[in-house]
Amino acid sequence: MKKELMDKILSEISKGIKEARKSIKKYGATIPKQDIMVIIRNEKGALQAIKTVEV
């Protein structure tokens, strides 16, 4: 899998979690910082990449 594609996917995940943290903060809730494992498969279901990102 191309590094650029993986970087884009991880960036989108990070943005989404940051937005979720902001939106639930007003309710006194949070999402703890942790490692998230991203598994990417192709259209046939074959594993293409596994990456862990801390968000």
N, CA and C of each residue as an Amber inpcrd file, in Angstrom:
protein
   165
   0.8500000  -1.1740000   0.0000000   0.0000000   0.0000000   0.0000000
   0.8880000   1.2270000   0.0000000   0.4840000   2.2180000  -0.7430000
   1.2840000   3.4310000  -0.8450000   1.2400000   4.2090000   0.4590000
   2.4020000   4.7390000   0.8230000   2.5290000   5.4990000   2.0640000
   1.6220000   6.7160000   2.0650000   1.4760000   7.3870000   0.9280000
   0.6240000   8.5800000   0.8570000  -0.8220000   8.2480000   1.2020000
  -1.3050000   7.1260000   0.6960000  -2.6770000   6.7180000   0.9770000
  -2.8500000   6.4010000   2.4540000  -1.9100000   5.6790000   3.0340000
  -1.9710000   5.3460000   4.4510000  -1.9490000   6.6240000   5.2910000
  -1.0910000   7.5700000   4.9350000  -1.0170000   8.8300000   5.6710000
  -2.3390000   9.5990000   5.6000000  -2.9850000   9.5970000   4.4410000
  -4.2810000  10.2710000   4.2920000  -5.3500000   9.6060000   5.1620000
  -5.3680000   8.2910000   5.1700000  -6.3490000   7.5530000   5.9710000
  -6.1440000   7.8500000   7.4530000  -4.9010000   7.7920000   7.9160000
  -4.6080000   8.0570000   9.3280000  -4.9340000   9.5000000   9.6960000
  -4.7040000  10.4290000   8.7830000  -5.0360000  11.8290000   9.0280000
  -6.5440000  12.0100000   9.2010000  -7.3270000  11.3460000   8.3630000
  -8.7890000  11.4370000   8.4550000  -9.2990000  10.8530000   9.7690000
  -8.7200000   9.7460000  10.1810000  -9.1140000   9.1280000  11.4500000
  -8.7980000  10.0730000  12.6090000  -7.6140000  10.6550000  12.5900000
  -7.2180000  11.5820000  13.6510000  -8.1470000  12.7920000  13.6950000
  -8.4720000  13.3470000  12.5310000  -9.3760000  14.5050000  12.4850000
 -10.7410000  14.1390000  13.0570000 -11.2390000  12.9760000  12.6900000
 -12.5520000  12.5480000  13.1640000 -12.5970000  12.3810000  14.6710000
 -11.5680000  11.7940000  15.2240000 -11.5410000  11.5910000  16.6750000
 -11.3920000  12.9190000  17.3960000 -10.5770000  13.8230000  16.8620000
 -10.4300000  15.1480000  17.4850000 -11.7630000  15.8920000  17.4730000
 -12.4830000  15.8190000  16.3710000 -13.8010000  16.4620000  16.2860000
 -14.7850000  15.8400000  17.2740000 -14.7540000  14.5210000  17.3750000
 -15.6420000  13.8280000  18.3130000 -15.3270000  14.2500000  19.7420000
 -14.0480000  14.3660000  20.0790000 -13.6710000  14.8090000  21.4240000
 -14.2280000  16.1950000  21.7180000 -14.1150000  17.0940000  20.7380000
 -14.6300000  18.4550000  20.9430000 -16.1420000  18.4570000  21.1290000
 -16.8450000  17.6800000  20.3240000 -18.3040000  17.7170000  20.3680000
 -18.8890000  17.0680000  21.6190000 -18.1960000  16.1030000  22.2170000
 -18.7390000  15.4570000  23.4150000 -18.2330000  16.0750000  24.7100000
 -17.2570000  16.9680000  24.5940000 -16.6980000  17.6180000  25.7800000
 -17.7760000  18.3660000  26.5610000 -18.7310000  18.9930000  25.8580000
 -19.7930000  19.7600000  26.5240000 -20.6880000  18.8800000  27.3880000
 -20.6650000  17.5780000  27.1710000 -21.4460000  16.6430000  27.9750000
 -20.6210000  16.0300000  29.1040000 -19.3780000  16.4870000  29.2080000
 -18.5060000  15.9550000  30.2500000 -17.8920000  14.6140000  29.8900000
 -17.9180000  14.2700000  28.6160000 -17.3810000  12.9850000  28.1610000
 -16.0790000  13.2140000  27.3940000 -15.3180000  12.1770000  27.2400000
 -14.0910000  12.2550000  26.4620000 -13.7790000  10.9060000  25.8260000
 -12.8830000  10.9410000  24.8970000 -12.3450000   9.7200000  24.2840000
 -10.8880000   9.6730000  24.7150000 -10.4730000   8.6530000  25.4400000
  -9.0990000   8.6140000  25.9230000  -8.0950000   8.4870000  24.7790000
  -6.9190000   9.0630000  25.0010000  -5.8540000   8.8980000  24.0080000
  -5.3920000   7.4570000  24.0850000  -5.2960000   6.8560000  22.9340000
  -4.8910000   5.4590000  22.8760000  -4.4220000   5.1270000  21.4770000
  -3.8430000   3.9680000  21.3490000  -3.4450000   3.4850000  20.0360000
  -4.6540000   2.8720000  19.3600000  -4.8310000   3.2100000  18.1060000
  -5.9180000   2.6360000  17.3130000  -5.2810000   1.8710000  16.1620000
  -5.7130000   0.6380000  15.9830000  -5.1930000  -0.1820000  14.8990000
  -6.0970000  -0.0190000  13.6860000  -5.4910000   0.3140000  12.5700000
  -6.2090000   0.4860000  11.3150000  -5.8580000  -0.6930000  10.4200000
  -6.8880000  -1.3800000   9.9600000  -6.6970000  -2.5270000   9.0690000
  -7.3330000  -2.1730000   7.7300000  -6.5570000  -2.2660000   6.6710000
  -7.0530000  -1.9010000   5.3450000  -7.0430000  -3.1400000   4.4690000
  -8.1760000  -3.3830000   3.8640000  -8.3260000  -4.5350000   2.9700000
  -8.7150000  -4.0420000   1.5850000  -8.3970000  -4.8130000   0.5740000
  -8.7970000  -4.4440000  -0.7800000 -10.2340000  -4.9060000  -1.0290000
 -10.7200000  -4.6910000  -2.2210000 -12.1160000  -5.0180000  -2.5430000
 -12.4230000  -6.5110000  -2.4400000 -11.4110000  -7.3460000  -2.4730000
 -11.6050000  -8.7890000  -2.3460000 -11.4490000  -9.2660000  -0.9020000
 -11.1690000  -8.3260000   0.0000000 -11.0350000  -8.6810000   1.4020000
  -9.6370000  -9.0710000   1.8260000  -8.6880000  -9.0080000   0.8950000
  -7.3170000  -9.3700000   1.2280000  -6.6490000  -8.2410000   2.0090000
  -5.9010000  -8.6030000   3.0220000  -5.2180000  -7.6350000   3.8620000
  -4.1700000  -6.8750000   3.0530000  -4.2290000  -5.5350000   3.1430000
  -3.2350000  -4.7180000   2.4620000  -2.2630000  -4.0910000   3.4460000
  -2.7750000  -3.6460000   4.5940000  -1.8910000  -2.9740000   5.5460000
  -2.5140000  -2.9610000   6.9260000  -1.6600000  -2.9510000   7.9300000
  -2.0670000  -2.7520000   9.3200000  -1.1720000  -1.6530000   9.8580000
  -1.7850000  -0.6640000  10.4580000  -1.0200000   0.4620000  11.0120000
  -1.6350000   0.8530000  12.3350000  -0.8080000   1.2350000  13.2810000
  -1.2870000   1.7090000  14.5670000  -0.9890000   3.1890000  14.6710000
  -1.9760000   3.9480000  15.1200000  -1.8100000   5.3900000  15.2800000
  -2.3020000   5.7780000  16.6630000  -1.5950000   6.7000000  17.3150000
  -2.0480000   7.1870000  18.6140000  -2.8310000   8.4670000  18.3840000
  -4.0600000   8.4820000  18.8890000  -4.9100000   9.6740000  18.7570000
  -5.4730000  10.0580000  20.0960000
